[in-house]
PDB file of C-alpha atoms in Angstrom:
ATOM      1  CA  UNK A 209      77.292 -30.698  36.558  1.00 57.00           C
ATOM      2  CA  UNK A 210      79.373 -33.836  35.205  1.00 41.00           C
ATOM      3  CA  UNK A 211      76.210 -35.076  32.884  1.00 38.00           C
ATOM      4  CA  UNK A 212      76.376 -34.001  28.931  1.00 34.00           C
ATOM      5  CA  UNK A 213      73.354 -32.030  29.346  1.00 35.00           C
ATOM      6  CA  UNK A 214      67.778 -28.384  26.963  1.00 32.00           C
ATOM      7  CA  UNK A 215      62.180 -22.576  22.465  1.00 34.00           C
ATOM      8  CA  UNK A 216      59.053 -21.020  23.118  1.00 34.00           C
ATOM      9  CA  UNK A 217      56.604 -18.928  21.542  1.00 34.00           C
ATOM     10  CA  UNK A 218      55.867 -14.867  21.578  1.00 34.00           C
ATOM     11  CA  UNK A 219      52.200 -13.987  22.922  1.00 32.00           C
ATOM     12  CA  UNK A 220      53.442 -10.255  24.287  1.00 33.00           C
ATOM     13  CA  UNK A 221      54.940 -11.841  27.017  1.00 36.00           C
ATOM     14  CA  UNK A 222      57.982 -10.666  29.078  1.00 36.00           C
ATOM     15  CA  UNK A 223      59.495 -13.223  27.285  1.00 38.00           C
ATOM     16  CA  UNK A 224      59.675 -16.230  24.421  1.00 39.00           C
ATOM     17  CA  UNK A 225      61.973 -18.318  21.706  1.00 44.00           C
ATOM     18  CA  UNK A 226      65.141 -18.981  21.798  1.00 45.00           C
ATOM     19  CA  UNK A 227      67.512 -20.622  20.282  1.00 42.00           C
ATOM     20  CA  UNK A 228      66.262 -19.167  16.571  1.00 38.00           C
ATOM     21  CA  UNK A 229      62.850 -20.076  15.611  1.00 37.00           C
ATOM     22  CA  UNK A 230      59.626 -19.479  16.868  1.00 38.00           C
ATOM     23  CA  UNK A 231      56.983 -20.722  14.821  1.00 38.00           C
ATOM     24  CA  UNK A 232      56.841 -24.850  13.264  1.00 38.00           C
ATOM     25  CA  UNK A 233      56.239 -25.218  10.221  1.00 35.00           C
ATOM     26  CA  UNK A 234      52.831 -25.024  10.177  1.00 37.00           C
ATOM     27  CA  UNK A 235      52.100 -22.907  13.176  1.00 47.00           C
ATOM     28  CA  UNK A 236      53.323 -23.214  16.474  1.00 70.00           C
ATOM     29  CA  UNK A 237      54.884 -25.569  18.824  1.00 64.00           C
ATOM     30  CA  UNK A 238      52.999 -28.126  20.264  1.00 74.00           C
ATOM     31  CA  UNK A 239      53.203 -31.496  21.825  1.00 69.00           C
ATOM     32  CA  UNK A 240      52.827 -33.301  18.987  1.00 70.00           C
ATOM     33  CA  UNK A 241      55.463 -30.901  16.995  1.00 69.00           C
ATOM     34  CA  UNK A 242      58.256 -30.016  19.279  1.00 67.00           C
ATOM     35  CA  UNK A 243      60.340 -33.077  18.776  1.00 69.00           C
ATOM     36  CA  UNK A 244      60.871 -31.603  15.122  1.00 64.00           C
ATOM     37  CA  UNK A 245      62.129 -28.569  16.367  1.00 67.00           C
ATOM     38  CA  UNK A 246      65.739 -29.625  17.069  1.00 66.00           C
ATOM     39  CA  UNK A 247      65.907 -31.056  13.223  1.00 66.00           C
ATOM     40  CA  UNK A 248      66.032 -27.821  11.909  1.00 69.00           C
ATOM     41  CA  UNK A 249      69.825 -26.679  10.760  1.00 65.00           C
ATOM     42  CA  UNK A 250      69.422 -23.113  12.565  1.00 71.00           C
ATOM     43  CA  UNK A 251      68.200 -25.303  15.422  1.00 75.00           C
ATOM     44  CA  UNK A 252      71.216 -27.635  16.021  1.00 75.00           C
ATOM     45  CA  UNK A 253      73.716 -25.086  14.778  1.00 77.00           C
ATOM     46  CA  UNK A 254      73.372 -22.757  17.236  1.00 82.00           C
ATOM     47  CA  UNK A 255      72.839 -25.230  19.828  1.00 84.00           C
ATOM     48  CA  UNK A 256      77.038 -26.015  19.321  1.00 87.00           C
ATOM     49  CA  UNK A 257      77.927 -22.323  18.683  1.00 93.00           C
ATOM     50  CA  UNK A 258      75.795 -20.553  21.156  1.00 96.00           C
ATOM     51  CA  UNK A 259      77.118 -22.131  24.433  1.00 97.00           C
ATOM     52  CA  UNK A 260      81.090 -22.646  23.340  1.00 96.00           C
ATOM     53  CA  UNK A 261      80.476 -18.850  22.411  1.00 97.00           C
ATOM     54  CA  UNK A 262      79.058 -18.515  26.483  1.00 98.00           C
ATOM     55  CA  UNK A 263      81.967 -20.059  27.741  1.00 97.00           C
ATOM     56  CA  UNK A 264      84.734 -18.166  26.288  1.00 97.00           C
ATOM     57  CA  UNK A 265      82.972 -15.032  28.082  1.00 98.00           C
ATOM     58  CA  UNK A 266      81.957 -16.175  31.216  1.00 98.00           C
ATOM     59  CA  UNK A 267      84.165 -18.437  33.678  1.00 97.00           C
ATOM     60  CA  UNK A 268      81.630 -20.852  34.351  1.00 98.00           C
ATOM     61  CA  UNK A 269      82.590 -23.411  36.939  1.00 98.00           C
ATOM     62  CA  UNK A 270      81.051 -26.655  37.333  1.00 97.00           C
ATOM     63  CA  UNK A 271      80.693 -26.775  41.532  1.00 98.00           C
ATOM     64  CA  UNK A 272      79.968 -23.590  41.564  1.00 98.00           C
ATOM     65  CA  UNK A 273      77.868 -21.776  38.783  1.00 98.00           C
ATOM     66  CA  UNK A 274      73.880 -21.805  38.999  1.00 98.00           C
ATOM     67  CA  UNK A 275      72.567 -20.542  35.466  1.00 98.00           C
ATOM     68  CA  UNK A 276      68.790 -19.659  34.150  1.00 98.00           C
ATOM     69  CA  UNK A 277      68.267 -20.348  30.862  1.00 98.00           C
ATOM     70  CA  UNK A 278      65.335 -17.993  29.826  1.00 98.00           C
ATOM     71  CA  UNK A 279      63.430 -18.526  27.056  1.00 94.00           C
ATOM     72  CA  UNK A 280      65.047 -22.040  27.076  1.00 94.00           C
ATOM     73  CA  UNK A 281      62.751 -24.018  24.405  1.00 89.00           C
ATOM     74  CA  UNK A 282      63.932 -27.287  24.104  1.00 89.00           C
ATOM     75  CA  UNK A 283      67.276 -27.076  26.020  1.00 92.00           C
ATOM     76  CA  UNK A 284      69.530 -27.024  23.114  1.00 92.00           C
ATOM     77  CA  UNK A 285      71.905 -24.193  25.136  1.00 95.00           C
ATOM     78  CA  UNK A 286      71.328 -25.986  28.346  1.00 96.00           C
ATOM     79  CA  UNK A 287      72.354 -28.912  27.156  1.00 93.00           C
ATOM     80  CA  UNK A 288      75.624 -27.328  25.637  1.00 94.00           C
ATOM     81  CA  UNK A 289      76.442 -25.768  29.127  1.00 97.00           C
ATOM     82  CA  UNK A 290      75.065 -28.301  31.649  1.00 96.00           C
ATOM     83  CA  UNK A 291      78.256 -30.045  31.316  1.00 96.00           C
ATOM     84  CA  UNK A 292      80.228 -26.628  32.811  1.00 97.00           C
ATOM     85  CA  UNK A 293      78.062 -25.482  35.762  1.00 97.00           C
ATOM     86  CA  UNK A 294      76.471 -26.640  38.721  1.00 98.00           C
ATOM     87  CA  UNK A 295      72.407 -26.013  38.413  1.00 98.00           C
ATOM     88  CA  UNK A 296      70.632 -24.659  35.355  1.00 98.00           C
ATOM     89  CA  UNK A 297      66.710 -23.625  35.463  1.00 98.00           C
ATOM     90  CA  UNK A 298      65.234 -23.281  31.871  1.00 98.00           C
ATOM     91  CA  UNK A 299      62.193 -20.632  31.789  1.00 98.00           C
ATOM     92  CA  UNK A 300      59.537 -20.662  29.048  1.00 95.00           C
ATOM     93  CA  UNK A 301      56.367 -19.722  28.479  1.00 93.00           C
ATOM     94  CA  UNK A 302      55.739 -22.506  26.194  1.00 90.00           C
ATOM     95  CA  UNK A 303      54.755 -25.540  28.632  1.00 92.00           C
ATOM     96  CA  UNK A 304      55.149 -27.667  25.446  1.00 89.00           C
ATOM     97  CA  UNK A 305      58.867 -26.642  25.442  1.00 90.00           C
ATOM     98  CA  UNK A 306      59.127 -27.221  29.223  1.00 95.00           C
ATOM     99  CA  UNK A 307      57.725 -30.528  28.958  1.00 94.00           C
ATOM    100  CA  UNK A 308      60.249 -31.468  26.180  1.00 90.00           C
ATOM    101  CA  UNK A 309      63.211 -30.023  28.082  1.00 95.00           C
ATOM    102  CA  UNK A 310      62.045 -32.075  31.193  1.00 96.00           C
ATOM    103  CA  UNK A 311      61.455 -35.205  29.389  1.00 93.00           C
ATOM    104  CA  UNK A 312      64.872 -34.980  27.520  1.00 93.00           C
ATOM    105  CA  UNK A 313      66.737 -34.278  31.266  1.00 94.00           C
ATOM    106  CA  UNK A 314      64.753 -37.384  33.057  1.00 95.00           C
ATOM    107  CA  UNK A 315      65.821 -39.273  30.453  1.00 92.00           C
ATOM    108  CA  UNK A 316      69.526 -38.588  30.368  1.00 92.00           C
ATOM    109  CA  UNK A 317      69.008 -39.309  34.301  1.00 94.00           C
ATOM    110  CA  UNK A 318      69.446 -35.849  35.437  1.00 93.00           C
ATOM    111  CA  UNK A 319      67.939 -34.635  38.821  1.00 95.00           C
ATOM    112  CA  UNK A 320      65.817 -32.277  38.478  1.00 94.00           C
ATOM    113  CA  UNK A 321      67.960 -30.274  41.393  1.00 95.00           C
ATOM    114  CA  UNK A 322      70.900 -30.042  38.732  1.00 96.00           C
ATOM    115  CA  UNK A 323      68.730 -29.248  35.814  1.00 98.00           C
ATOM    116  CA  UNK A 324      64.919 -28.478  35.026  1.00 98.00           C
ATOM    117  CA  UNK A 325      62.688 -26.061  33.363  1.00 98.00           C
ATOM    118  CA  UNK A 326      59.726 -24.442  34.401  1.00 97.00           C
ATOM    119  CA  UNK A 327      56.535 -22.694  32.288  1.00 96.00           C
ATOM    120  CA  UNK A 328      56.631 -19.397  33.572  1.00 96.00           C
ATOM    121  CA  UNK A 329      55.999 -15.442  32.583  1.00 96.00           C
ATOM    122  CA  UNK A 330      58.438 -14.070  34.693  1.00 97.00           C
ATOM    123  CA  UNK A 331      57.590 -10.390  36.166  1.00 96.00           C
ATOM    124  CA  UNK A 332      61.103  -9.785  38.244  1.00 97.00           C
ATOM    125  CA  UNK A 333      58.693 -10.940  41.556  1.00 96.00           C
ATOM    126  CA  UNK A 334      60.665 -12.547  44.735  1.00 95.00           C
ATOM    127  CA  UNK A 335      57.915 -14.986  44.982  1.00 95.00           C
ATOM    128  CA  UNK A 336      58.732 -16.351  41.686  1.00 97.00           C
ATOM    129  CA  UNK A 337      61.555 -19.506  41.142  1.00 97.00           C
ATOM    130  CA  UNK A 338      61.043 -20.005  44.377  1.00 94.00           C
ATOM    131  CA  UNK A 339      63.354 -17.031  45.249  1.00 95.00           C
ATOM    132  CA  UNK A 340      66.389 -18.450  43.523  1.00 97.00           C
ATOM    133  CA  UNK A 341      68.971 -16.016  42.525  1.00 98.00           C
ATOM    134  CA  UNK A 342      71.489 -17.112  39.549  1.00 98.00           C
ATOM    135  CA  UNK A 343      75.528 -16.592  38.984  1.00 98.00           C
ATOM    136  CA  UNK A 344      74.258 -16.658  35.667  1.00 98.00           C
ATOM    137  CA  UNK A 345      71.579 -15.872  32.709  1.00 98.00           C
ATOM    138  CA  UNK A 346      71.574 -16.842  29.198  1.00 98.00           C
ATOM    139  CA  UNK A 347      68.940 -15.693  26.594  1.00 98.00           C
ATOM    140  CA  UNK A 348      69.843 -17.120  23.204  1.00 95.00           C
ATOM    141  CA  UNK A 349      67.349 -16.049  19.831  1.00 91.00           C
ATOM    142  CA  UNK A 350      64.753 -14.745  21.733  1.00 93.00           C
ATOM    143  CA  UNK A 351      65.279 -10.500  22.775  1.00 97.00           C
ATOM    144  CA  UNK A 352      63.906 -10.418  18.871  1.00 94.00           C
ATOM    145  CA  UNK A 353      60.335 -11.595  20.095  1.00 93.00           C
ATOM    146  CA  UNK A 354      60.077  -9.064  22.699  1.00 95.00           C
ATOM    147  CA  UNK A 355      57.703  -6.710  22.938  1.00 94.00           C
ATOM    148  CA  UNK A 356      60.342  -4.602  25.231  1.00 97.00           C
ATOM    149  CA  UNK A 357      63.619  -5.785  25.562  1.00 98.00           C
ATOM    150  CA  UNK A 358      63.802  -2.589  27.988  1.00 98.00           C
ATOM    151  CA  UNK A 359      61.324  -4.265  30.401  1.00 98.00           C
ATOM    152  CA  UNK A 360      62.746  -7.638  29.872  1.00 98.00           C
ATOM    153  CA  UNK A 361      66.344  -7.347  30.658  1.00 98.00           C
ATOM    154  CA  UNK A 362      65.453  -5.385  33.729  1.00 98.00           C
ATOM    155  CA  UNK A 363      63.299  -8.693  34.964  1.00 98.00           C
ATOM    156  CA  UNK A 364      66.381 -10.687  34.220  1.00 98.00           C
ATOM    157  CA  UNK A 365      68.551  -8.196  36.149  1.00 98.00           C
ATOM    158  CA  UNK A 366      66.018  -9.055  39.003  1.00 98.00           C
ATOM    159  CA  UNK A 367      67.210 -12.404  38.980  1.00 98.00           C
ATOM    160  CA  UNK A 368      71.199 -12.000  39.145  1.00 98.00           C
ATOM    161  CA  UNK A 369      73.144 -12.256  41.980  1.00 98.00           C
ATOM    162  CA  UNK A 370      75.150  -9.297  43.253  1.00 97.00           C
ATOM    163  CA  UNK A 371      78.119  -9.732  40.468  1.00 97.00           C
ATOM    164  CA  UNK A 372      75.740 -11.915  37.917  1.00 98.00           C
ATOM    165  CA  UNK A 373      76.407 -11.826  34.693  1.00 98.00           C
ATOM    166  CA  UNK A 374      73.290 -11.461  32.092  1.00 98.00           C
ATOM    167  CA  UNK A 375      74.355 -13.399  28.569  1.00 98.00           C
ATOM    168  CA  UNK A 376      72.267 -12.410  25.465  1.00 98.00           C
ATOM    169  CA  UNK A 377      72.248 -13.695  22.010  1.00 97.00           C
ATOM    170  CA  UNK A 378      70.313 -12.543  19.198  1.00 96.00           C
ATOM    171  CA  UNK A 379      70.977 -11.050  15.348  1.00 95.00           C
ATOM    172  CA  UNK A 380      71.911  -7.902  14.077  1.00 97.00           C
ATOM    173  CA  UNK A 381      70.391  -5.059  12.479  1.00 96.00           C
ATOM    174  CA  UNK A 382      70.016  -5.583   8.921  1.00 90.00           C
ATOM    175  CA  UNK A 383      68.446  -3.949   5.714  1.00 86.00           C
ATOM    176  CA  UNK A 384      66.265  -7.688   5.143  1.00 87.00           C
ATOM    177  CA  UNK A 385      64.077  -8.574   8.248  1.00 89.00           C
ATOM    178  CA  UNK A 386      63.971 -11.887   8.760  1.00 88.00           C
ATOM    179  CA  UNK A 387      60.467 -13.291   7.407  1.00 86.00           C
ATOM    180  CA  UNK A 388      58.684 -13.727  11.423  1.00 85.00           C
ATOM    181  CA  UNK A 389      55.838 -12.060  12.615  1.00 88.00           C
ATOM    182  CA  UNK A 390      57.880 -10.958  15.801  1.00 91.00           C
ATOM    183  CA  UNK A 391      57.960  -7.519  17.295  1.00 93.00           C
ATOM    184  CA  UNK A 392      61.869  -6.920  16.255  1.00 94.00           C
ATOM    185  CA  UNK A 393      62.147  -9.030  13.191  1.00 92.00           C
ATOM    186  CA  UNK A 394      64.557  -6.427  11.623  1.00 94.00           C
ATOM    187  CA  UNK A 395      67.000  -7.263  14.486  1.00 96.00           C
ATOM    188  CA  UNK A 396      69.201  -5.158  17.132  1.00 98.00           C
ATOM    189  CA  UNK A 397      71.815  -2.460  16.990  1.00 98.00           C
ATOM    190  CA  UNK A 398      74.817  -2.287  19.491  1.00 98.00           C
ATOM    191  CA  UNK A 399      73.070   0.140  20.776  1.00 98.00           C
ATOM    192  CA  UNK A 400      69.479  -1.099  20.984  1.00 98.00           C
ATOM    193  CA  UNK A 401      71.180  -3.793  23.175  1.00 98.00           C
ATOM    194  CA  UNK A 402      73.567  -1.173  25.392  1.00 98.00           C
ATOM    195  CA  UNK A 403      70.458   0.673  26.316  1.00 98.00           C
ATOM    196  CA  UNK A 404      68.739  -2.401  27.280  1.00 98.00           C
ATOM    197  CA  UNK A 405      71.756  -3.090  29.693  1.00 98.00           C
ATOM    198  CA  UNK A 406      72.120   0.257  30.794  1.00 98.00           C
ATOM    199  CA  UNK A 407      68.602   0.818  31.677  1.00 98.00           C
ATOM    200  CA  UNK A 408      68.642  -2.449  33.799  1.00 98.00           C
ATOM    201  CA  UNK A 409      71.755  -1.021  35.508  1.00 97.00           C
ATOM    202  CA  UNK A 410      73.929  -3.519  34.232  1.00 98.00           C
ATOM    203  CA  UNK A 411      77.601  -2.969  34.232  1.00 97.00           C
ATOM    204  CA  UNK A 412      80.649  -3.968  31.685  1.00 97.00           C
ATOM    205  CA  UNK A 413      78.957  -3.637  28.804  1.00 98.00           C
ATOM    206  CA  UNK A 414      80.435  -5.677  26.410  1.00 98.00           C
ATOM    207  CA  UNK A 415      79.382  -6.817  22.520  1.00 98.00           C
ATOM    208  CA  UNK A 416      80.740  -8.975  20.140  1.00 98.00           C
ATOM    209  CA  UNK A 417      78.728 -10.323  16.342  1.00 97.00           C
ATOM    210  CA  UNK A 418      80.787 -13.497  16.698  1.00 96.00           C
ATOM    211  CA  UNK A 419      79.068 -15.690  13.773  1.00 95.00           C
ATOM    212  CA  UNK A 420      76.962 -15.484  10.905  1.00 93.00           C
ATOM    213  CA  UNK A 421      73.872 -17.647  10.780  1.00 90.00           C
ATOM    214  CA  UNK A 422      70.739 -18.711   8.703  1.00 86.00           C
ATOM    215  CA  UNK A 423      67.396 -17.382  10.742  1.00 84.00           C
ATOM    216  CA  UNK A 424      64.067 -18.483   8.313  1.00 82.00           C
ATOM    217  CA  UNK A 425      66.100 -18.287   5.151  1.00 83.00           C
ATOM    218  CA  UNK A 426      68.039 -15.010   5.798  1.00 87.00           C
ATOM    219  CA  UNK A 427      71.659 -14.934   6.807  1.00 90.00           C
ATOM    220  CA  UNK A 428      72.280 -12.769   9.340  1.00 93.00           C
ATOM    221  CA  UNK A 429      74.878 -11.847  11.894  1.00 95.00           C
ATOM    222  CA  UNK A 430      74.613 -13.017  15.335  1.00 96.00           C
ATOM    223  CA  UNK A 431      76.116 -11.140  18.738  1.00 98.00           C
ATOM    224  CA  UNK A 432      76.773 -11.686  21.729  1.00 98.00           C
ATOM    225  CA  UNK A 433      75.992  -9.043  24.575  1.00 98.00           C
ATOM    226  CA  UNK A 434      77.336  -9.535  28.395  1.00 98.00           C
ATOM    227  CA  UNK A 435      76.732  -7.176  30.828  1.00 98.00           C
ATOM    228  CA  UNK A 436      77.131  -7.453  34.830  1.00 98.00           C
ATOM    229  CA  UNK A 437      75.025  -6.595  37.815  1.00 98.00           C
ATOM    230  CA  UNK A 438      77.085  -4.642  40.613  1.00 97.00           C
ATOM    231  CA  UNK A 439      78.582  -6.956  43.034  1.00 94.00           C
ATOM    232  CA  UNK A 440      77.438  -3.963  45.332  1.00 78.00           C
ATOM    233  CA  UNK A 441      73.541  -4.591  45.185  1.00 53.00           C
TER     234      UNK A 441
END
């Protein structure tokens, strides 16, 4: 895609924030809120780190590469890798967020066929994105509002091409949760995330804490996990 190229909220979905916050200020993301959500410093830091971080891992090709951004909130890591691939779909369950991300694309005078996001709970169904199938799938700041990140990265597996590569960001395990009324506040091990992979038959497992970063007034470390379906399936 040659155009410079877009969080969402927990409920016990499959799936929810990313990009590393959840909650505004004063409650949660709305219509009337969401254009203060890329102000905050965690916000817009990531959005630069997260997707040069991507790219270094994954040989993303802009002809060729179709991505899903799940849990995609505003766009910040779509917008970061638009400029490297070919399609991206952002996923949320947040239709606030969608309508932000889509607003912020027709505006830049993107088609929607190179880049869009849709409000959906995804279940891993082949009725679902109208059976699209991705090279790619990114999840930044959001495996830490899952109720199941078990359940969840199997539904993402769903979605990768034979040889797709699943890209997740999120923070370590630490002694000092992070002050969010999420299901895995405290964060992930290496191996929280390996089993995750593992169980959703994902290959190559691969791990890296490649920054440090502030998430609601707690620094914590952030990784990077990669893992890739069998080119065989």
């Amino acid at each position: 895609m040659s155009h410079s190229a877009a969080h969402t909220h927990g409920h016990g979905h499959s799936h929810s924030h990313g990009e590393g916050a959840s909650h505004a200020p004063g409650g949660t993301w709305t219509h009337e809120n969401v254009h203060l959500y890329e102000q905050q410093p965690t916000a817009a830091e990531m959005g630069d780190r997260v997707p040069k971080a991507m790219r270094e891992v994954y040989p993303f090709d802009e002809d060729t590469t179709t991505v899903m951004d799940f849990a995609c909130g505003t766009g910040l890591i779509s917008r970061g890798l638009a400029p490297y691939c070919k399609s991206i779909v952002g996923v949320d369950i947040s239709q606030a967020m969608v309508d932000f991300y889509n607003e912020k694309v027709h505006n830049q005078g993107i088609p929607p066929e190179e880049m869009r996001a849709v409000c959906a709970d995804l279940k891993g169904e082949i009725s679902e994105l109208d059976g699209q199938k991705f090279d790619v799938i990114v999840c930044s700041a959001a495996y830490h509002h899952l109720e199941s990140i078990d359940d969840t990265t199997r539904v993402l597996s769903f979605f990768l091409k034979p040889g797709g590569c699943l890209l997740v960001v999120d923070f370590m395990k630490s002694d000092q949760p992070v002050p969010e009324d999420v299901p895995n506040s405290g964060g992930f091990t290496e191996a929280d995330i390996r089993k995750a992979f593992v169980g959703a038959r994902l290959d190559g497992f691969e791990f890296d804490p490649f920054t440090k970063a502030m998430f609601h007034g707690q620094r914590v470390t952030v990784f990077l996990a990669k893992g890739s379906k069998p080119a065989s399936v």
